[in-house]
Each structure stands twice: as C-alpha cells, then as structure tokens.
Coordinates of C-alpha atoms and ligand atoms in Angstrom, one line a residue:
X74 CA -32.5 3.6 16.0
X75 CA -35.8 1.9 17.0
X76 CA -34.9 -1.8 17.5
X77 CA -34.4 -3.4 20.8
X78 CA -31.3 -5.5 21.2
X79 CA -29.9 -8.0 23.7
X80 CA -26.7 -9.8 24.5
X81 CA -24.9 -11.5 27.3
X82 CA -22.6 -8.8 28.8
X83 CA -20.5 -11.0 31.1
X84 CA -17.6 -13.1 29.8
X85 CA -18.1 -16.4 28.0
X86 CA -17.3 -18.4 31.1
X87 CA -19.0 -19.8 34.2
X88 CA -19.2 -17.2 37.0
X89 CA -21.1 -16.1 40.1
X90 CA -23.3 -13.8 38.1
X91 CA -24.2 -13.6 34.4
X92 CA -25.9 -10.5 32.9
X93 CA -28.2 -10.4 29.9
X94 CA -28.5 -6.7 28.8
X95 CA -31.5 -5.5 26.8
X96 CA -31.6 -2.0 25.3
X97 CA -34.1 -0.2 23.2
X98 CA -37.6 1.3 23.2
X99 CA -39.1 -2.1 24.0
X100 CA -36.5 -3.2 26.6
X101 CA -38.9 -3.2 29.5
X102 CA -41.8 -4.9 27.8
X103 CA -39.4 -7.6 26.4
X104 CA -38.0 -8.2 29.9
X105 CA -41.5 -8.4 31.3
X106 CA -42.3 -11.3 29.0
X107 CA -39.5 -13.4 30.5
X108 CA -39.3 -12.0 34.1
X109 CA -41.8 -12.7 36.8
X110 CA -41.4 -10.4 39.9
X111 CA -41.5 -11.9 43.4
X112 CA -43.1 -8.7 44.6
X113 CA -46.2 -6.9 43.4
X114 CA -44.6 -4.3 41.2
X115 CA -44.0 -5.1 37.5
X116 CA -40.9 -3.8 35.7
X117 CA -43.1 -1.2 33.9
X118 CA -44.0 0.2 37.3
X119 CA -40.4 0.5 38.4
X120 CA -38.7 3.9 38.1
X121 CA -35.1 4.0 36.7
X122 CA -32.2 2.7 38.7
X123 CA -34.5 0.3 40.6
X124 CA -34.2 -3.4 40.9
X125 CA -36.7 -6.2 41.4
X126 CA -36.1 -9.8 42.6
X127 CA -37.9 -12.5 40.7
X128 CA -37.6 -15.4 38.3
X129 CA -36.8 -15.9 34.6
X130 CA -39.6 -18.0 33.3
X131 CA -40.1 -20.0 30.2
X132 CA -43.9 -20.7 30.0
X133 CA -44.8 -22.3 33.3
X134 CA -41.3 -23.3 34.2
X135 CA -38.8 -21.3 36.2
X136 CA -35.4 -21.1 34.5
X137 CA -33.5 -19.2 37.2
X138 CA -34.0 -16.7 40.0
X139 CA -32.7 -13.3 39.1
X140 CA -32.6 -9.6 39.7
X141 CA -33.8 -7.3 37.0
X142 CA -32.4 -3.7 37.1
X143 CA -34.3 -1.1 35.2
X144 CA -32.7 2.0 33.7
X145 CA -34.9 4.6 31.9
X146 CA -33.9 6.7 28.9
X147 CA -31.9 8.8 28.7
X148 CA -30.3 7.9 32.0
X149 CA -28.6 4.6 31.0
X150 CA -25.4 3.6 29.4
X151 CA -26.9 3.6 25.9
X152 CA -29.2 6.5 26.5
X153 CA -32.2 4.1 25.9
X154 CA -34.4 2.1 28.2
X155 CA -32.3 -0.7 29.5
X156 CA -33.0 -3.8 31.6
X157 CA -30.2 -6.0 33.0
X158 CA -31.2 -9.5 34.0
X159 CA -28.6 -10.6 36.6
X160 CA -28.8 -14.4 36.7
X161 CA -26.5 -17.1 38.1
X162 CA -23.6 -17.2 35.7
X163 CA -23.8 -20.6 34.1
X164 CA -22.8 -20.7 30.5
X165 CA -25.8 -22.8 29.3
X166 CA -28.1 -20.9 31.6
X167 CA -27.0 -17.6 30.1
X168 CA -27.6 -18.8 26.6
X169 CA -31.0 -20.1 27.5
X170 CA -31.9 -16.7 29.1
X171 CA -30.7 -14.9 26.0
X172 CA -32.7 -17.2 23.8
X173 CA -35.8 -16.5 25.8
X174 CA -35.2 -12.7 25.5
X175 CA -34.7 -13.0 21.8
X176 CA -37.9 -15.0 21.4
X177 CA -39.6 -12.3 23.5
X178 CA -38.9 -9.7 20.7
X179 CA -35.3 -8.5 21.1
X180 CA -32.7 -8.7 18.3
X181 CA -29.2 -10.0 18.9
X182 CA -26.8 -7.1 19.6
X183 CA -23.8 -6.7 17.3
X184 CA -20.2 -6.2 18.5
X185 CA -20.0 -3.0 20.6
X186 CA -23.7 -2.2 19.8
X187 CA -24.5 -0.9 23.3
X188 CA -21.5 1.5 23.2
X189 CA -22.4 2.5 19.6
X190 CA -25.9 3.4 20.8
X191 CA -24.3 5.4 23.6
X192 CA -22.3 7.3 21.0
X193 CA -25.2 7.8 18.7
X194 CA -27.3 9.1 21.6
X195 CA -24.6 11.6 22.6
X196 CA -23.6 9.8 25.9
X197 CA -20.0 9.4 24.7
X198 CA -17.9 10.9 21.9
X199 CA -16.1 8.5 19.5
X200 CA -12.7 8.8 21.3
X201 CA -14.4 8.1 24.6
X202 CA -16.2 5.1 23.1
X203 CA -12.8 3.8 21.9
X204 CA -11.4 4.1 25.4
X205 CA -14.1 1.8 26.7
X206 CA -12.5 -1.0 24.6
X207 CA -9.0 0.1 25.7
X208 CA -10.2 -0.2 29.3
X209 CA -11.4 -3.7 28.8
X210 CA -8.2 -4.8 27.1
X211 CA -5.8 -2.8 29.3
X212 CA -2.7 -4.6 30.7
X213 CA -1.4 -3.0 33.8
X214 CA -2.4 -0.1 36.1
X215 CA -1.0 2.6 33.9
X216 CA -2.9 1.4 30.9
X217 CA -6.1 1.2 33.0
X218 CA -5.6 4.7 34.3
X219 CA -4.9 6.1 30.8
X220 CA -8.1 4.5 29.5
X221 CA -10.2 5.8 32.4
X222 CA -8.9 9.3 31.9
X223 CA -9.7 9.1 28.2
X224 CA -13.2 7.8 29.0
X225 CA -13.6 10.8 31.3
X226 CA -12.8 13.0 28.4
X227 CA -9.1 14.1 28.8
X228 CA -8.4 13.8 25.1
X229 CA -11.9 15.0 24.0
X230 CA -11.4 18.2 26.0
X231 CA -8.0 18.9 24.5
X232 CA -9.3 18.3 21.0
X233 CA -12.5 20.3 21.5
X234 CA -10.4 23.2 22.8
X235 CA -8.3 23.1 19.6
X236 CA -11.3 22.8 17.4
X237 CA -13.0 25.7 19.2
X238 CA -10.0 28.0 18.6
X239 CA -9.9 27.0 14.9
X240 CA -13.7 27.6 14.5
X241 CA -13.3 31.1 16.2
X242 CA -10.4 32.0 14.0
X243 CA -12.0 30.7 10.9
X244 CA -15.2 32.7 11.6
X245 CA -13.1 35.8 12.3
X246 CA -11.3 35.4 8.9
X247 CA -14.5 34.9 7.0
X248 CA -16.2 37.9 8.7
X249 CA -13.2 40.1 8.0
X250 CA -12.9 39.0 4.4
X251 CA -16.6 38.9 3.5
X252 CA -17.9 41.9 5.4
X253 CA -15.1 44.5 5.4
X254 CA -17.6 47.3 5.9
X255 CA -19.2 45.8 9.0
X256 CA -18.0 46.4 12.5
X257 CA -15.7 43.4 12.5
X258 CA -12.7 43.4 14.9
X259 CA -9.6 44.1 12.7
X260 CA -7.6 41.0 11.9
X261 CA -4.0 41.0 13.0
X262 CA -2.0 38.6 10.8
X263 CA 0.7 38.1 13.4
X264 CA -1.8 37.5 16.2
X265 CA -3.7 35.0 14.0
X266 CA -0.4 33.2 13.2
X267 CA 0.4 33.0 16.9
X268 CA -3.0 31.5 17.7
X269 CA -2.7 28.9 15.0
X270 CA 0.8 28.0 16.1
X271 CA -0.5 27.5 19.7
X272 CA -3.1 25.0 18.4
X273 CA -0.4 23.3 16.3
X274 CA 1.9 23.1 19.4
X275 CA -0.9 21.4 21.4
X276 CA -1.5 18.9 18.6
X277 CA 2.2 18.3 18.1
X278 CA 2.5 17.5 21.8
X279 CA -0.1 14.8 21.4
X280 CA 1.6 13.2 18.4
X281 CA 5.0 13.3 20.1
X282 CA 3.6 11.4 23.1
X283 CA 1.9 8.8 20.8
X284 CA 4.7 6.2 20.8
X285 CA 5.2 6.4 24.5
X286 CA 1.4 6.1 25.1
X287 CA 1.2 3.1 22.8
X288 CA 4.2 1.5 24.6
X289 CA 2.3 1.8 27.9
X290 CA -1.2 0.9 26.7
X291 CA -1.2 -1.3 23.5
X292 CA 2.4 -2.5 23.8
X293 CA 5.3 -2.4 21.3
X294 CA 6.4 -5.1 18.9
X295 CA 9.8 -6.0 20.1
X296 CA 12.1 -8.5 18.5
X297 CA 15.1 -10.2 20.2
X298 CA 17.6 -10.8 17.4
X299 CA 21.1 -12.1 17.2
X300 CA 23.1 -15.0 15.8
X301 CA 22.8 -18.4 17.5
X302 CA 23.9 -18.9 21.1
X303 CA 24.5 -15.2 22.0
X304 CA 21.9 -15.4 24.8
X305 CA 18.6 -14.3 23.1
X306 CA 16.5 -16.9 24.9
X307 CA 18.2 -16.2 28.2
X308 CA 17.4 -12.5 27.7
X309 CA 13.8 -13.3 26.9
X310 CA 13.5 -15.3 30.1
X311 CA 15.1 -12.5 32.0
X312 CA 12.5 -10.1 30.7
X313 CA 9.6 -12.5 31.3
X314 CA 10.9 -13.6 34.7
X315 CA 10.5 -17.3 33.9
X316 CA 11.8 -20.0 31.6
X317 CA 9.6 -19.6 28.6
X318 CA 12.3 -19.9 25.9
X319 CA 14.4 -23.1 25.9
X320 CA 18.0 -22.2 26.8
X321 CA 20.7 -24.6 25.8
X322 CA 24.3 -24.5 24.9
X323 CA 23.5 -26.0 21.5
X324 CA 23.3 -23.4 18.7
X325 CA 19.9 -23.1 16.9
X326 CA 17.6 -24.2 19.7
X327 CA 14.9 -21.6 19.1
X328 CA 13.8 -22.7 15.7
X329 CA 10.7 -20.7 15.3
X330 CA 9.4 -17.5 16.8
X331 CA 8.4 -17.5 20.4
X332 CA 6.0 -14.7 21.3
X333 CA 5.1 -13.4 24.8
X334 CA 3.9 -10.2 26.3
X335 CA 5.8 -8.7 29.2
X336 CA 5.4 -5.5 31.2
X337 CA 8.8 -4.0 31.8
X338 CA 8.5 -1.0 34.1
X339 CA 5.8 1.1 32.4
X340 CA 6.3 -0.5 29.0
X341 CA 4.4 -3.4 27.6
X342 CA 6.6 -5.4 25.2
X343 CA 5.1 -7.8 22.7
X344 CA 8.3 -9.9 22.6
X345 CA 9.4 -12.3 19.9
X346 CA 12.4 -14.5 20.5
X347 CA 13.6 -15.5 17.1
X348 CA 15.8 -18.2 15.6
X349 CA 19.5 -17.2 15.5
X350 CA 20.2 -15.2 12.4
X351 CA 22.9 -17.0 10.3
X352 CA 23.2 -19.1 7.1
X353 CA 21.8 -22.5 7.7
X354 CA 21.4 -25.6 5.5
X355 CA 18.8 -27.1 7.8
X356 CA 15.5 -26.6 5.9
X357 CA 13.4 -26.4 9.1
X358 CA 15.9 -23.9 10.7
X359 CA 15.9 -21.9 7.5
X360 CA 12.1 -21.3 7.8
X361 CA 12.6 -20.1 11.3
X362 CA 15.4 -17.8 10.1
X363 CA 13.2 -16.4 7.4
X364 CA 10.5 -15.7 10.0
X365 CA 13.1 -14.0 12.2
X366 CA 14.0 -11.7 9.3
X367 CA 10.4 -10.7 8.8
X368 CA 9.9 -10.0 12.5
X369 CA 13.1 -7.9 12.4
X370 CA 11.8 -5.8 9.5
X371 CA 8.4 -5.1 11.2
X372 CA 9.4 -4.7 14.9
X373 CA 9.1 -1.3 16.6
X374 CA 12.1 -2.1 18.8
X375 CA 15.0 -4.4 18.1
X376 CA 16.9 -5.9 21.0
X377 CA 20.1 -6.9 19.2
X378 CA 22.1 -9.4 21.3
X379 CA 25.8 -9.9 20.9
X380 CA 28.2 -12.3 22.6
X381 CA 30.6 -10.0 24.4
X382 CA 32.9 -12.9 24.7
X383 CA 33.6 -13.2 21.0
X384 CA 34.7 -10.6 18.5
X385 CA 31.9 -9.3 16.2
X386 CA 31.6 -11.3 13.0
X387 CA 29.8 -10.7 9.7
X388 CA 26.5 -12.0 11.0
X389 CA 26.7 -9.6 13.9
X390 CA 27.5 -6.8 11.5
X391 CA 24.5 -7.6 9.3
X392 CA 22.3 -7.4 12.4
X393 CA 23.8 -4.0 13.3
X394 CA 23.1 -2.9 9.7
X395 CA 19.4 -3.8 10.2
X396 CA 19.3 -1.7 13.4
X397 CA 20.4 1.5 11.7
X398 CA 17.7 4.2 11.9
X399 CA 15.4 2.0 14.0
X400 CA 14.5 2.0 17.7
X401 CA 17.2 -0.5 18.8
X402 CA 19.2 -1.5 21.8
X403 CA 22.5 -3.4 21.4
X404 CA 22.9 -5.8 24.3
X405 CA 26.5 -6.9 24.7
X406 CA 25.9 -10.1 26.7
X407 CA 27.9 -12.5 28.9
X408 CA 29.9 -9.7 30.6
X409 CA 30.4 -12.0 33.5
X410 CA 32.9 -13.9 31.3
X411 CA 34.6 -10.6 30.4
X412 CA 34.1 -8.8 27.1
X413 CA 36.0 -8.2 23.9
X414 CA 33.3 -6.1 22.3
X415 CA 33.7 -2.4 23.3
X416 CA 30.4 -0.4 23.3
X417 CA 31.9 2.0 20.7
X418 CA 32.0 -0.9 18.2
X419 CA 28.2 -1.0 18.0
X420 CA 27.1 2.4 19.3
X421 CA 27.0 4.0 15.8
X422 CA 24.3 1.6 14.5
X423 CA 21.9 1.5 17.4
X424 CA 19.9 3.9 19.6
X425 CA 21.3 2.6 22.9
X426 CA 24.0 0.2 24.1
X427 CA 23.9 -2.0 27.2
X428 CA 26.6 -4.4 28.5
X429 CA 25.2 -7.0 30.8
X430 CA 24.8 -10.6 31.7
X431 CA 21.4 -11.9 30.8
X432 CA 21.9 -14.7 33.3
X433 CA 22.1 -12.2 36.2
X434 CA 18.6 -11.2 37.3
X435 CA 19.9 -7.9 38.7
X436 CA 20.5 -6.7 35.1
X437 CA 16.7 -6.5 34.6
X438 CA 16.7 -3.0 36.2
X439 CA 19.3 -1.7 33.8
X440 CA 17.1 -2.8 30.9
X441 CA 14.1 -1.1 32.4
X442 CA 15.9 2.2 32.6
X443 CA 17.2 2.1 29.0
X444 CA 13.9 1.0 27.6
X445 CA 11.9 3.7 29.4
X446 CA 14.5 6.3 28.3
X447 CA 14.3 5.1 24.7
X448 CA 10.5 5.1 24.6
X449 CA 10.0 8.3 26.7
X450 CA 7.8 6.4 29.1
X451 CA 9.7 7.1 32.3
X452 CA 7.6 10.3 33.1
X453 CA 4.4 8.9 31.6
X454 CA 1.3 10.7 32.9
X455 CA -1.8 8.6 32.5
X456 CA -4.1 11.5 33.3
X457 CA -2.8 13.6 30.4
X458 CA -4.6 13.8 27.1
X459 CA -3.3 11.0 24.9
X460 CA -4.0 9.7 21.4
X461 CA -5.1 6.1 21.8
X462 CA -4.8 4.6 18.3
X463 CA -3.7 5.1 14.7
X464 CA -7.1 6.5 13.7
X465 CA -6.8 9.3 16.2
X466 CA -3.2 10.0 15.3
X467 CA -4.1 10.2 11.5
X468 CA -6.9 12.7 12.3
X469 CA -4.5 14.9 14.3
X470 CA -1.8 14.7 11.6
X471 CA -4.3 15.8 8.9
X472 CA -5.4 18.7 11.0
X473 CA -1.8 19.7 11.7
X474 CA -0.9 19.7 8.1
X475 CA -3.7 22.1 7.3
X476 CA -2.7 24.4 10.2
X477 CA 0.9 24.5 8.9
X478 CA -0.5 25.4 5.4
X479 CA -2.5 28.3 7.0
X480 CA 0.5 29.6 9.0
X481 CA 2.8 29.4 6.0
X482 CA 0.1 31.2 3.8
X483 CA 0.0 33.9 6.5
X484 CA 3.8 34.2 6.8
X485 CA 4.2 34.3 3.0
X486 CA 1.7 37.1 2.6
X487 CA -1.0 35.0 0.7
X488 CA -4.6 36.2 0.8
X489 CA -6.7 35.7 3.9
X490 CA -9.1 33.7 1.7
X491 CA -6.3 31.1 1.3
X492 CA -5.5 31.2 5.0
X493 CA -9.2 30.8 5.8
X494 CA -9.6 27.7 3.6
X495 CA -6.7 25.9 5.3
X496 CA -7.9 27.0 8.8
X497 CA -11.4 25.6 8.1
X498 CA -9.9 22.4 6.6
X499 CA -8.0 21.8 9.9
X500 CA -11.3 21.6 11.8
X501 CA -12.8 18.7 10.0
X502 CA -10.3 16.0 11.1
X503 CA -10.7 17.0 14.7
X504 CA -14.4 16.6 14.5
X505 CA -13.8 13.3 12.9
X506 CA -11.6 12.3 15.9
X507 CA -14.4 13.1 18.4
X508 CA -17.0 11.6 16.1
X509 CA -19.0 14.9 15.7
X510 CA -18.6 14.5 12.0
X511 CA -17.7 11.0 11.1
X512 CA -18.7 8.7 8.2
X513 CA -20.6 5.5 8.8
X514 CA -17.7 3.5 7.4
X515 CA -15.3 5.0 10.0
X516 CA -17.8 4.4 12.8
X517 CA -18.4 0.8 11.7
X518 CA -14.6 0.3 11.8
X519 CA -14.4 1.7 15.3
X520 CA -17.1 -0.6 16.7
X521 CA -16.0 -3.7 14.7
X522 CA -13.2 -4.3 17.2
X523 CA -15.6 -4.4 20.2
X524 CA -16.9 -7.5 21.8
X525 CA -20.6 -8.5 21.7
X526 CA -22.2 -7.4 24.9
X527 CA -20.3 -4.1 25.4
Ligands
GDP840 P1 20.3 -18.1 22.0 O1 20.7 -19.2 21.1 O2 20.9 -16.8 21.5 O3 18.9 -18.0 22.4 O4 21.2 -18.3 23.3 P2 20.7 -19.0 24.7 O5 20.0 -18.0 25.5 O6 20.1 -20.3 24.4 O7 22.1 -19.1 25.4 C1 23.2 -19.9 24.8 C2 24.2 -20.2 25.9 O8 24.7 -19.1 26.5 C3 23.5 -21.0 27.1 O9 24.4 -22.0 27.6 C4 23.3 -19.9 28.1 O10 23.3 -20.4 29.5 C5 24.6 -19.1 27.9 N1 24.4 -17.7 28.4 C6 23.4 -16.8 28.0 N2 23.6 -15.6 28.6 C7 24.7 -15.8 29.4 C8 25.4 -14.9 30.3 O11 25.1 -13.7 30.5 N3 26.5 -15.3 30.8 C9 27.0 -16.6 30.6 N4 28.1 -17.0 31.2 N5 26.4 -17.5 29.8 C10 25.2 -17.1 29.2

C-alpha cells in the first residue's frame, strides 16, 4: 500500500486537543509542507517517537500552534511512517488543518484505514483489530477489560494454539499416509482422536461462552412484554433507575416502543418497553402493538410481566406461549398488594420466574441475580479468551463441524485420507478468524464498521 492518508483522529467535537494523523511513505514530507518547527530541526531530521513544537502554516499565515509527533516505520500503530499533528481541538480548526494536509499530498483515510494498515502490516491480527473497535464502543468496565485482553491477544493465542495442533496432526496424517516406508512416527488412531477432541473442547468452550460475552460487551436485545397496566414501564424505570417510561394508571400509556440501554450487574440490556399486548380498536395503539409483537419475536430475552394481583387471562397465556423455548423471565408483579398468581402457573413456559414489586427499588438486586444466572455472566472473566462477534463465532463453528467429521471418521474406521481431509478443512476457518487467510470481502466488512480516524 503506497498511498499516504490522513484523517482527524479525535472526536467530531470541540476539545482541548485535536489530532490529525498522517500515515504512509510520504507522511513526514507531507507534514513538513504544513508544519514549521520553532526549533532548528525539521521533521525529517527527527528520529521516531520524537516531538517538535511549531506552527501549522498555510502559506505565510499561521493557522495554529501545534506539536508534531514523528513515528518511523515499522514502529508505529500502522507500521508505516506516521506524523500526528496535535493542535487545539476546535472543530473548524481541525477541518482546516486536515484540508491543508490533503492539499499537501495526503489522501483522505477511509473508515478504520489506520487499523486496516496495521493489520496488513502484521501489527495486529484480524480479531485484535476488531477488538480495537470494541474497545472504542465498550460500555462499562468489564467490556473495556474484555476488549483490552482481546487486543492483547487472548483470543488469538487460543485460536493459534488450536490451529497449530490441527496443522501438526494434519501433517502427521499426510506423512503417514503418503510416505508409509519413511521413518514416520506410527499414527495411533485413538491418540489422534483424543487430540482432535481436545481441540474441539477448547473451541466448544469458546462458543458456549459467546452469549455471556455478548451480554457483557455488546448487550442483549431485551423486550419487556405484557398486557396493559401490569407494570412494564415501572419495571423499565426500575432497571434504568429513573423515570424514562411514562407510568400511569391508565391502560395503554406506552403506545410505541421505548428503547434504552441499561447495565444490570455485568449485563448490558438493550431494553424495549413495548405497548401492552392486547386486542385494540385504536388504530394508533394497534401500530404500537404490532411493533411490540415484532420486538417480542426478535428479542434475545423476554421479560414477561404479569399482574400478580389478577388471575392470568388469555392475553397473559398468549405471552407465556411466546416465551416457550426462549430466554425468558416471568415477572409476577405487584406482590406488595398480595398475589393470586402462583409461580407454578407460569414456570413451565419460561426460563426463570420472579415475584416482586417493580415499585420497590430493593427488588432490583433480585433481578440482577436472576439475569446473571440466566445469561451465565455471574462468573464472567474478562481476561479469558472470548469470541467478540458473529463472524468469529461462525469461523469457530465451521472449524468445529470439520473436527467432528474427522473424529467420527476415525471412530467409524474410515480411511486416514478422509480423516486428513476433514482435519485440514478445520484449519482454514481458524486462519480466517485471525485474518491469516482472509478474503478481501471479509476484510472490507470488518473495517467497514470502524470510524474514520481509527
Ligand atoms: P404498563 O402499562 O404495563 O407499563 O404499567 P405501568 O408501569 O404504567 O403501571 C400501571 C400501574 O400499576 C401504575 O399505576 C403503577 O404505579 C402500578 N404499579 C406498577 N408496579 C406496581 C407494583 O409493584 N405495585 C403496585 N402496588 N403498583 C404497581
């Protein structure tokens, strides 16, 4: 990649400092065209990791005072020559500085282009690059910690370890099959099956932790559902710790879907408080109810709220039906008024049952315990290897399926050729995960979600 690119790397807002980053073979000469040092040394004379104080100049006029930091390839974020111009962080000022830098010969950097260059120059693997974006978008300490550990290679090491074992086994099978007369170590089918099962167990552990990891980092789509007036908005407010949803004694107050993100213990819930589910003649309310049904179908967790003070009716039973086979918590509400709904009446349809009063703030802790238990996040370890997104999960699942084919071929007495083919096929998806063998399309998809300037 021979072009030199530039972008504003600080947020699109006024701040104490704003940074224009320039990366590529001409980064230093481009920066020199816009930067006039206060001292005697030019940027070309500076070694890497050195800074110079000076001015950003446009012709004869000074645009801003600034500090230029020089990084020399390969010791920079991108692995290329990099100059960072640290100016005063005014929005217009930053745009003017960037415009000067572009006029001096740099091209505008695309989304995630600096990180993409870091990946292409071998500074990061693909899963580590993805964790850069996770780190920027992380909500909460646990999510930050998980992203930093991924950036430091916790997942990459685990995946490489698995890939290395598969490569070694695959090579052994090929040598044993193709060169039986050579001095190749005899191949023990049971031992091979054991080694493949070990790799499968490591990959399975990663897939099993995926939902919990997502709940802590990206958050889980959660819908609060129930018929009108059972206390859905009150529950939403309990979870958010403030009055976001309008709570009234008039049925049908929440006419559309109210969405918020809340951290509950370790878990990030992307909450939707929906219109009460019931038959309505009101055309506006009906649209809200239709939206509520769609949310209910798509949610990863359903918080199904019931009025503990009234016997279950047909509408409640329809909601229970929708909970079957899903991650769902039945909340029998208004227990402060007494309850006529026994937990047994709903337990068969949902994953967990909780009787509480959403009006009572102390019930929040009960919800935390049940949610963490349901999602397996209570003992979440952010330093452990963890799959960060669906792309990584799909790679691991593809690899697992090939390993299982190899093990079953071994156990059913099929030829070692067949076993070898499946073992080899299991390597490819793992290399795709780390980016060692990845198509341009997949790579573009990964960097598409980055912001410009990272
Ligand atoms: P929604 O229509 O399901 O969103 O219900 P709301 O949250 O608007 O609540 C309906 C009514 O029930 C309001 O008057 C709330 O104050 C009341 N309510 C909600 N939760 C409780 C509770 O735990 N105990 C009591 N006594 N009243 C509650």
